[in-house]
PDB file of C-alpha atoms in Angstrom:
ATOM      1  CA  MET Z   5     138.922  49.323 122.831  1.00  0.00           C
ATOM      2  CA  PRO Z   6     140.067  52.030 120.445  1.00  0.00           C
ATOM      3  CA  LEU Z   7     137.841  55.042 119.992  1.00  0.00           C
ATOM      4  CA  ILE Z   8     136.221  55.300 116.622  1.00  0.00           C
ATOM      5  CA  ARG Z   9     136.342  58.796 115.308  1.00  0.00           C
ATOM      6  CA  LYS Z  10     133.243  60.114 113.599  1.00  0.00           C
ATOM      7  CA  PRO Z  11     133.835  61.389 110.099  1.00  0.00           C
ATOM      8  CA  PRO Z  12     133.931  65.182 109.970  1.00  0.00           C
ATOM      9  CA  ALA Z  13     130.552  66.738 109.324  1.00  0.00           C
ATOM     10  CA  THR Z  14     130.188  68.176 105.877  1.00  0.00           C
ATOM     11  CA  ALA Z  15     128.198  71.319 105.275  1.00  0.00           C
ATOM     12  CA  ALA Z  16     125.006  70.857 103.322  1.00  0.00           C
ATOM     13  CA  PRO Z  17     125.408  72.087  99.771  1.00  0.00           C
ATOM     14  CA  LYS Z  18     123.952  75.515  99.200  1.00  0.00           C
ATOM     15  CA  GLN Z  19     120.814  75.587  97.116  1.00  0.00           C
ATOM     16  CA  PRO Z  20     121.142  77.731  94.020  1.00  0.00           C
ATOM     17  CA  ALA Z  21     119.140  80.932  94.093  1.00  0.00           C
ATOM     18  CA  ALA Z  22     115.865  80.650  92.252  1.00  0.00           C
ATOM     19  CA  SER Z  23     115.951  82.129  88.770  1.00  0.00           C
ATOM     20  CA  PRO Z  24     113.364  84.741  87.759  1.00  0.00           C
ATOM     21  CA  ASP Z  25     111.762  82.183  85.427  1.00  0.00           C
ATOM     22  CA  ARG Z  26     111.363  79.683  88.275  1.00  0.00           C
ATOM     23  CA  ILE Z  27     109.989  82.384  90.562  1.00  0.00           C
ATOM     24  CA  ARG Z  28     107.407  83.465  88.008  1.00  0.00           C
ATOM     25  CA  ALA Z  29     106.347  79.866  87.419  1.00  0.00           C
ATOM     26  CA  ALA Z  30     106.032  79.170  91.154  1.00  0.00           C
ATOM     27  CA  LEU Z  31     103.863  82.256  91.679  1.00  0.00           C
ATOM     28  CA  ALA Z  32     101.234  80.514  89.542  1.00  0.00           C
ATOM     29  CA  SER Z  33     101.472  77.214  91.432  1.00  0.00           C
ATOM     30  CA  ASP Z  34      98.494  75.606  93.169  1.00  0.00           C
ATOM     31  CA  ASP Z  35     100.746  74.977  96.180  1.00  0.00           C
ATOM     32  CA  GLU Z  36     100.516  77.808  98.747  1.00  0.00           C
ATOM     33  CA  GLN Z  37     103.967  77.066 100.175  1.00  0.00           C
ATOM     34  CA  LEU Z  38     105.553  77.273  96.743  1.00  0.00           C
ATOM     35  CA  ARG Z  39     103.807  80.579  96.051  1.00  0.00           C
ATOM     36  CA  TRP Z  40     104.948  81.956  99.420  1.00  0.00           C
ATOM     37  CA  ASN Z  41     108.529  80.884  98.785  1.00  0.00           C
ATOM     38  CA  ALA Z  42     108.403  82.430  95.321  1.00  0.00           C
ATOM     39  CA  ALA Z  43     106.906  85.674  96.603  1.00  0.00           C
ATOM     40  CA  ARG Z  44     109.745  86.014  99.111  1.00  0.00           C
ATOM     41  CA  ALA Z  45     112.378  85.052  96.553  1.00  0.00           C
ATOM     42  CA  ALA Z  46     111.082  87.739  94.195  1.00  0.00           C
ATOM     43  CA  ALA Z  47     112.543  90.472  96.414  1.00  0.00           C
ATOM     44  CA  GLY Z  48     115.504  91.943  94.591  1.00  0.00           C
ATOM     45  CA  HIS Z  49     114.294  90.673  91.220  1.00  0.00           C
ATOM     46  CA  ALA Z  50     112.776  93.673  89.486  1.00  0.00           C
ATOM     47  CA  ASP Z  51     111.981  91.474  86.509  1.00  0.00           C
ATOM     48  CA  CYS Z  52     109.524  89.604  88.749  1.00  0.00           C
ATOM     49  CA  SER Z  53     107.565  92.708  89.750  1.00  0.00           C
ATOM     50  CA  ALA Z  54     105.104  92.363  86.876  1.00  0.00           C
ATOM     51  CA  ALA Z  55     104.387  88.756  87.838  1.00  0.00           C
ATOM     52  CA  LEU Z  56     103.855  89.754  91.466  1.00  0.00           C
ATOM     53  CA  ALA Z  57     101.502  92.533  90.421  1.00  0.00           C
ATOM     54  CA  ALA Z  58      99.529  90.193  88.188  1.00  0.00           C
ATOM     55  CA  ALA Z  59      99.230  87.493  90.851  1.00  0.00           C
ATOM     56  CA  LEU Z  60      98.285  89.716  93.795  1.00  0.00           C
ATOM     57  CA  PRO Z  61      94.609  90.458  93.011  1.00  0.00           C
ATOM     58  CA  GLY Z  62      93.778  86.767  92.652  1.00  0.00           C
ATOM     59  CA  GLU Z  63      95.832  85.525  95.611  1.00  0.00           C
ATOM     60  CA  ALA Z  64      93.602  84.123  98.373  1.00  0.00           C
ATOM     61  CA  SER Z  65      96.264  83.411 101.009  1.00  0.00           C
ATOM     62  CA  PRO Z  66      96.920  86.361 103.371  1.00  0.00           C
ATOM     63  CA  ARG Z  67     100.501  85.277 104.069  1.00  0.00           C
ATOM     64  CA  VAL Z  68     101.312  84.933 100.377  1.00  0.00           C
ATOM     65  CA  ARG Z  69      99.798  88.344  99.723  1.00  0.00           C
ATOM     66  CA  GLY Z  70     101.879  89.776 102.535  1.00  0.00           C
ATOM     67  CA  ALA Z  71     105.058  88.358 101.024  1.00  0.00           C
ATOM     68  CA  MET Z  72     104.090  89.740  97.623  1.00  0.00           C
ATOM     69  CA  PHE Z  73     103.529  93.220  99.001  1.00  0.00           C
ATOM     70  CA  THR Z  74     106.833  93.086 100.871  1.00  0.00           C
ATOM     71  CA  SER Z  75     108.755  92.083  97.757  1.00  0.00           C
ATOM     72  CA  LEU Z  76     107.096  94.794  95.659  1.00  0.00           C
ATOM     73  CA  ALA Z  77     108.060  97.364  98.302  1.00  0.00           C
ATOM     74  CA  GLN Z  78     111.638  96.087  98.366  1.00  0.00           C
ATOM     75  CA  ASN Z  79     111.921  96.071  94.578  1.00  0.00           C
ATOM     76  CA  ALA Z  80     110.406  99.570  94.337  1.00  0.00           C
ATOM     77  CA  ASP Z  81     110.997  99.711  90.591  1.00  0.00           C
ATOM     78  CA  ASP Z  82     108.571 101.558  88.326  1.00  0.00           C
ATOM     79  CA  THR Z  83     106.508  98.436  87.676  1.00  0.00           C
ATOM     80  CA  ALA Z  84     106.203  97.690  91.396  1.00  0.00           C
ATOM     81  CA  VAL Z  85     105.332 101.262  92.339  1.00  0.00           C
ATOM     82  CA  ASN Z  86     102.757 101.588  89.565  1.00  0.00           C
ATOM     83  CA  ALA Z  87     101.136  98.327  90.641  1.00  0.00           C
ATOM     84  CA  LEU Z  88     100.920  99.454  94.263  1.00  0.00           C
ATOM     85  CA  GLN Z  89      99.453 102.802  93.239  1.00  0.00           C
ATOM     86  CA  GLN Z  90      96.815 101.082  91.127  1.00  0.00           C
ATOM     87  CA  LEU Z  91      95.878  98.781  94.005  1.00  0.00           C
ATOM     88  CA  LEU Z  92      94.948 101.848  96.052  1.00  0.00           C
ATOM     89  CA  ARG Z  93      91.874 101.931  93.761  1.00  0.00           C
ATOM     90  CA  SER Z  94      90.883  98.334  94.469  1.00  0.00           C
ATOM     91  CA  ASP Z  95      87.367  97.568  95.660  1.00  0.00           C
ATOM     92  CA  GLU Z  96      88.893  95.074  98.092  1.00  0.00           C
ATOM     93  CA  ALA Z  97      89.894  96.628 101.412  1.00  0.00           C
ATOM     94  CA  ASP Z  98      92.710  94.150 102.090  1.00  0.00           C
ATOM     95  CA  LEU Z  99      94.375  95.031  98.799  1.00  0.00           C
ATOM     96  CA  ARG Z 100      94.073  98.770  99.453  1.00  0.00           C
ATOM     97  CA  ILE Z 101      95.522  98.411 102.946  1.00  0.00           C
ATOM     98  CA  GLY Z 102      98.339  96.137 101.754  1.00  0.00           C
ATOM     99  CA  ALA Z 103      99.251  98.550  98.976  1.00  0.00           C
ATOM    100  CA  LEU Z 104      99.163 101.495 101.370  1.00  0.00           C
ATOM    101  CA  ASP Z 105     101.465  99.750 103.849  1.00  0.00           C
ATOM    102  CA  ALA Z 106     103.887  98.806 101.082  1.00  0.00           C
ATOM    103  CA  LEU Z 107     103.930 102.356  99.730  1.00  0.00           C
ATOM    104  CA  ARG Z 108     104.705 103.678 103.224  1.00  0.00           C
ATOM    105  CA  LEU Z 109     108.082 101.957 102.908  1.00  0.00           C
ATOM    106  CA  VAL Z 110     108.661 103.190  99.371  1.00  0.00           C
ATOM    107  CA  VAL Z 111     107.841 106.880  99.846  1.00  0.00           C
ATOM    108  CA  ARG Z 112     110.299 107.331 102.711  1.00  0.00           C
ATOM    109  CA  GLY Z 113     113.016 107.592 100.112  1.00  0.00           C
ATOM    110  CA  ARG Z 114     110.894 108.840  97.214  1.00  0.00           C
ATOM    111  CA  SER Z 115     108.580 111.528  98.515  1.00  0.00           C
ATOM    112  CA  GLY Z 116     107.945 112.765  94.972  1.00  0.00           C
ATOM    113  CA  LEU Z 117     105.594 109.821  94.485  1.00  0.00           C
ATOM    114  CA  ILE Z 118     103.013 111.348  96.830  1.00  0.00           C
ATOM    115  CA  ALA Z 119     102.186 114.617  95.053  1.00  0.00           C
ATOM    116  CA  PRO Z 120     100.519 112.959  92.017  1.00  0.00           C
ATOM    117  CA  LEU Z 121      98.410 110.813  94.332  1.00  0.00           C
ATOM    118  CA  LEU Z 122      97.267 113.911  96.228  1.00  0.00           C
ATOM    119  CA  ASP Z 123      96.118 115.302  92.885  1.00  0.00           C
ATOM    120  CA  ASP Z 124      94.348 112.130  91.754  1.00  0.00           C
ATOM    121  CA  ASP Z 125      90.805 112.367  90.368  1.00  0.00           C
ATOM    122  CA  ASP Z 126      89.577 109.787  92.887  1.00  0.00           C
ATOM    123  CA  PRO Z 127      88.970 111.340  96.330  1.00  0.00           C
ATOM    124  CA  ASP Z 128      89.505 107.959  98.011  1.00  0.00           C
ATOM    125  CA  VAL Z 129      93.007 107.824  96.542  1.00  0.00           C
ATOM    126  CA  ARG Z 130      93.675 111.360  97.788  1.00  0.00           C
ATOM    127  CA  ILE Z 131      92.576 110.318 101.275  1.00  0.00           C
ATOM    128  CA  LEU Z 132      94.974 107.359 101.260  1.00  0.00           C
ATOM    129  CA  ALA Z 133      97.739 109.593  99.915  1.00  0.00           C
ATOM    130  CA  CYS Z 134      97.322 111.821 102.974  1.00  0.00           C
ATOM    131  CA  GLU Z 135      98.218 108.794 105.093  1.00  0.00           C
ATOM    132  CA  LEU Z 136     101.448 108.371 103.120  1.00  0.00           C
ATOM    133  CA  VAL Z 137     102.421 111.932 104.040  1.00  0.00           C
ATOM    134  CA  ARG Z 138     102.838 110.747 107.648  1.00  0.00           C
ATOM    135  CA  GLU Z 139     106.103 109.106 106.566  1.00  0.00           C
ATOM    136  CA  LEU Z 140     107.689 112.441 105.605  1.00  0.00           C
ATOM    137  CA  PRO Z 141     109.520 115.056 107.683  1.00  0.00           C
ATOM    138  CA  SER Z 142     107.245 117.693 109.211  1.00  0.00           C
ATOM    139  CA  SER Z 143     108.264 120.468 106.827  1.00  0.00           C
ATOM    140  CA  ASP Z 144     107.643 118.311 103.751  1.00  0.00           C
ATOM    141  CA  ALA Z 145     104.342 117.056 105.132  1.00  0.00           C
ATOM    142  CA  SER Z 146     103.159 120.591 105.825  1.00  0.00           C
ATOM    143  CA  ALA Z 147     104.120 121.826 102.363  1.00  0.00           C
ATOM    144  CA  LEU Z 148     102.309 119.029 100.546  1.00  0.00           C
ATOM    145  CA  LEU Z 149      99.148 119.160 102.628  1.00  0.00           C
ATOM    146  CA  CYS Z 150      98.933 122.950 102.643  1.00  0.00           C
ATOM    147  CA  GLU Z 151      99.008 122.874  98.863  1.00  0.00           C
ATOM    148  CA  LEU Z 152      96.241 120.269  98.904  1.00  0.00           C
ATOM    149  CA  LEU Z 153      94.082 122.271 101.304  1.00  0.00           C
ATOM    150  CA  GLY Z 154      94.422 125.318  99.076  1.00  0.00           C
ATOM    151  CA  HIS Z 155      92.300 123.784  96.311  1.00  0.00           C
ATOM    152  CA  GLU Z 156      90.620 120.657  97.700  1.00  0.00           C
ATOM    153  CA  SER Z 157      86.816 120.649  97.357  1.00  0.00           C
ATOM    154  CA  GLU Z 158      85.982 117.390  99.163  1.00  0.00           C
ATOM    155  CA  PRO Z 159      85.483 117.836 102.929  1.00  0.00           C
ATOM    156  CA  ASN Z 160      86.521 114.246 103.669  1.00  0.00           C
ATOM    157  CA  VAL Z 161      89.830 114.713 101.865  1.00  0.00           C
ATOM    158  CA  CYS Z 162      90.432 117.943 103.754  1.00  0.00           C
ATOM    159  CA  ALA Z 163      89.638 116.128 106.992  1.00  0.00           C
ATOM    160  CA  ALA Z 164      92.245 113.460 106.187  1.00  0.00           C
ATOM    161  CA  ALA Z 165      94.845 116.154 105.515  1.00  0.00           C
ATOM    162  CA  VAL Z 166      93.931 118.028 108.693  1.00  0.00           C
ATOM    163  CA  ASP Z 167      94.237 114.835 110.748  1.00  0.00           C
ATOM    164  CA  VAL Z 168      97.791 114.324 109.493  1.00  0.00           C
ATOM    165  CA  LEU Z 169      98.714 117.981 110.047  1.00  0.00           C
ATOM    166  CA  ALA Z 170      97.483 117.714 113.632  1.00  0.00           C
ATOM    167  CA  GLU Z 171     100.241 115.159 114.231  1.00  0.00           C
ATOM    168  CA  ALA Z 172     102.937 115.980 111.679  1.00  0.00           C
ATOM    169  CA  GLY Z 173     102.353 119.610 110.710  1.00  0.00           C
ATOM    170  CA  ASP Z 174     104.345 122.649 111.753  1.00  0.00           C
ATOM    171  CA  SER Z 175     103.550 126.343 112.127  1.00  0.00           C
ATOM    172  CA  SER Z 176     103.760 126.892 108.373  1.00  0.00           C
ATOM    173  CA  ALA Z 177     100.417 125.083 108.111  1.00  0.00           C
ATOM    174  CA  LEU Z 178      98.466 127.522 110.297  1.00  0.00           C
ATOM    175  CA  ALA Z 179      97.500 129.914 107.496  1.00  0.00           C
ATOM    176  CA  ALA Z 180      96.292 127.106 105.220  1.00  0.00           C
ATOM    177  CA  LEU Z 181      94.274 125.565 108.040  1.00  0.00           C
ATOM    178  CA  THR Z 182      92.624 128.888 108.851  1.00  0.00           C
ATOM    179  CA  ALA Z 183      91.781 129.501 105.190  1.00  0.00           C
ATOM    180  CA  CYS Z 184      90.327 126.011 104.869  1.00  0.00           C
ATOM    181  CA  ALA Z 185      88.086 126.586 107.875  1.00  0.00           C
ATOM    182  CA  SER Z 186      86.785 129.778 106.252  1.00  0.00           C
ATOM    183  CA  ARG Z 187      85.908 127.903 103.048  1.00  0.00           C
ATOM    184  CA  PHE Z 188      84.013 125.139 104.841  1.00  0.00           C
ATOM    185  CA  THR Z 189      81.957 127.088 107.382  1.00  0.00           C
ATOM    186  CA  ASP Z 190      78.971 124.851 106.606  1.00  0.00           C
ATOM    187  CA  THR Z 191      80.878 121.684 107.546  1.00  0.00           C
ATOM    188  CA  PRO Z 192      81.008 121.643 111.371  1.00  0.00           C
ATOM    189  CA  PHE Z 193      83.021 118.439 111.762  1.00  0.00           C
ATOM    190  CA  LEU Z 194      85.792 119.850 109.598  1.00  0.00           C
ATOM    191  CA  GLY Z 195      85.851 123.149 111.444  1.00  0.00           C
ATOM    192  CA  PHE Z 196      86.189 121.283 114.731  1.00  0.00           C
ATOM    193  CA  ALA Z 197      89.042 119.135 113.385  1.00  0.00           C
ATOM    194  CA  ILE Z 198      90.841 122.207 112.088  1.00  0.00           C
ATOM    195  CA  GLY Z 199      90.519 123.886 115.479  1.00  0.00           C
ATOM    196  CA  VAL Z 200      92.088 120.843 117.156  1.00  0.00           C
ATOM    197  CA  ALA Z 201      94.939 120.780 114.619  1.00  0.00           C
ATOM    198  CA  ILE Z 202      95.661 124.492 115.088  1.00  0.00           C
ATOM    199  CA  ASP Z 203      95.726 124.124 118.875  1.00  0.00           C
ATOM    200  CA  ARG Z 204      98.125 121.182 118.672  1.00  0.00           C
ATOM    201  CA  ILE Z 205     100.476 122.941 116.290  1.00  0.00           C
ATOM    202  CA  ARG Z 206     100.526 126.094 118.407  1.00  0.00           C
ATOM    203  CA  ALA Z 207     101.293 124.000 121.480  1.00  0.00           C
ATOM    204  CA  GLN Z 208     104.426 122.548 119.902  1.00  0.00           C
ATOM    205  CA  PRO Z 209     107.704 123.645 121.479  1.00  0.00           C
ATOM    206  CA  PRO Z 210     109.847 125.929 119.296  1.00  0.00           C
ATOM    207  CA  ARG Z 211     112.044 123.965 116.926  1.00  0.00           C
ATOM    208  CA  SER Z 212     115.786 124.320 117.296  1.00  0.00           C
ATOM    209  CA  ARG Z 213     117.434 126.146 114.442  1.00  0.00           C
ATOM    210  CA  GLY Z 214     120.611 124.205 114.933  1.00  0.00           C
TER     211      GLY Z 214
END
């Protein structure tokens, strides 16, 4: 009995990439899966950043929100960055945390975004900005946070900066830390934190000069 050869398998046709218009429409869908797919497809489409930013505050699905934050971080255009910065002011903790995590990815290549946040009128935003400084090289982190400590009046903001310097600071921060402790002698918790940070920095091995 002769063997019957199977016809050669044909590759499935590639689906065309979703257009920005289709992505924006799907972000407003009632179907969670469609919104998730659209949020992921929006990465690389800067013209979808505004739609992502508009949809995020009202999105109830954690996984869709996560995809939206990821795409905003990958787009990293002005619209995306501005939206993430504004979400640091949200009353909703999940939105603040999501925006902070997305900005961690963005500031690694754009450290200049942090300085305005450290100078923001809202002390809660300044505290979150201190967390972003962790993503920077030690010398940059020390410079930014030393400048902050030089004029900051809120003990909790100073404490956030000191906590980061304890892990990421270098010896250039010692003078600013000492001066800060002198300004806040009536705030024992801050003085203690500064003492810990100074001890940790002094215990660091000397850095190679290459």
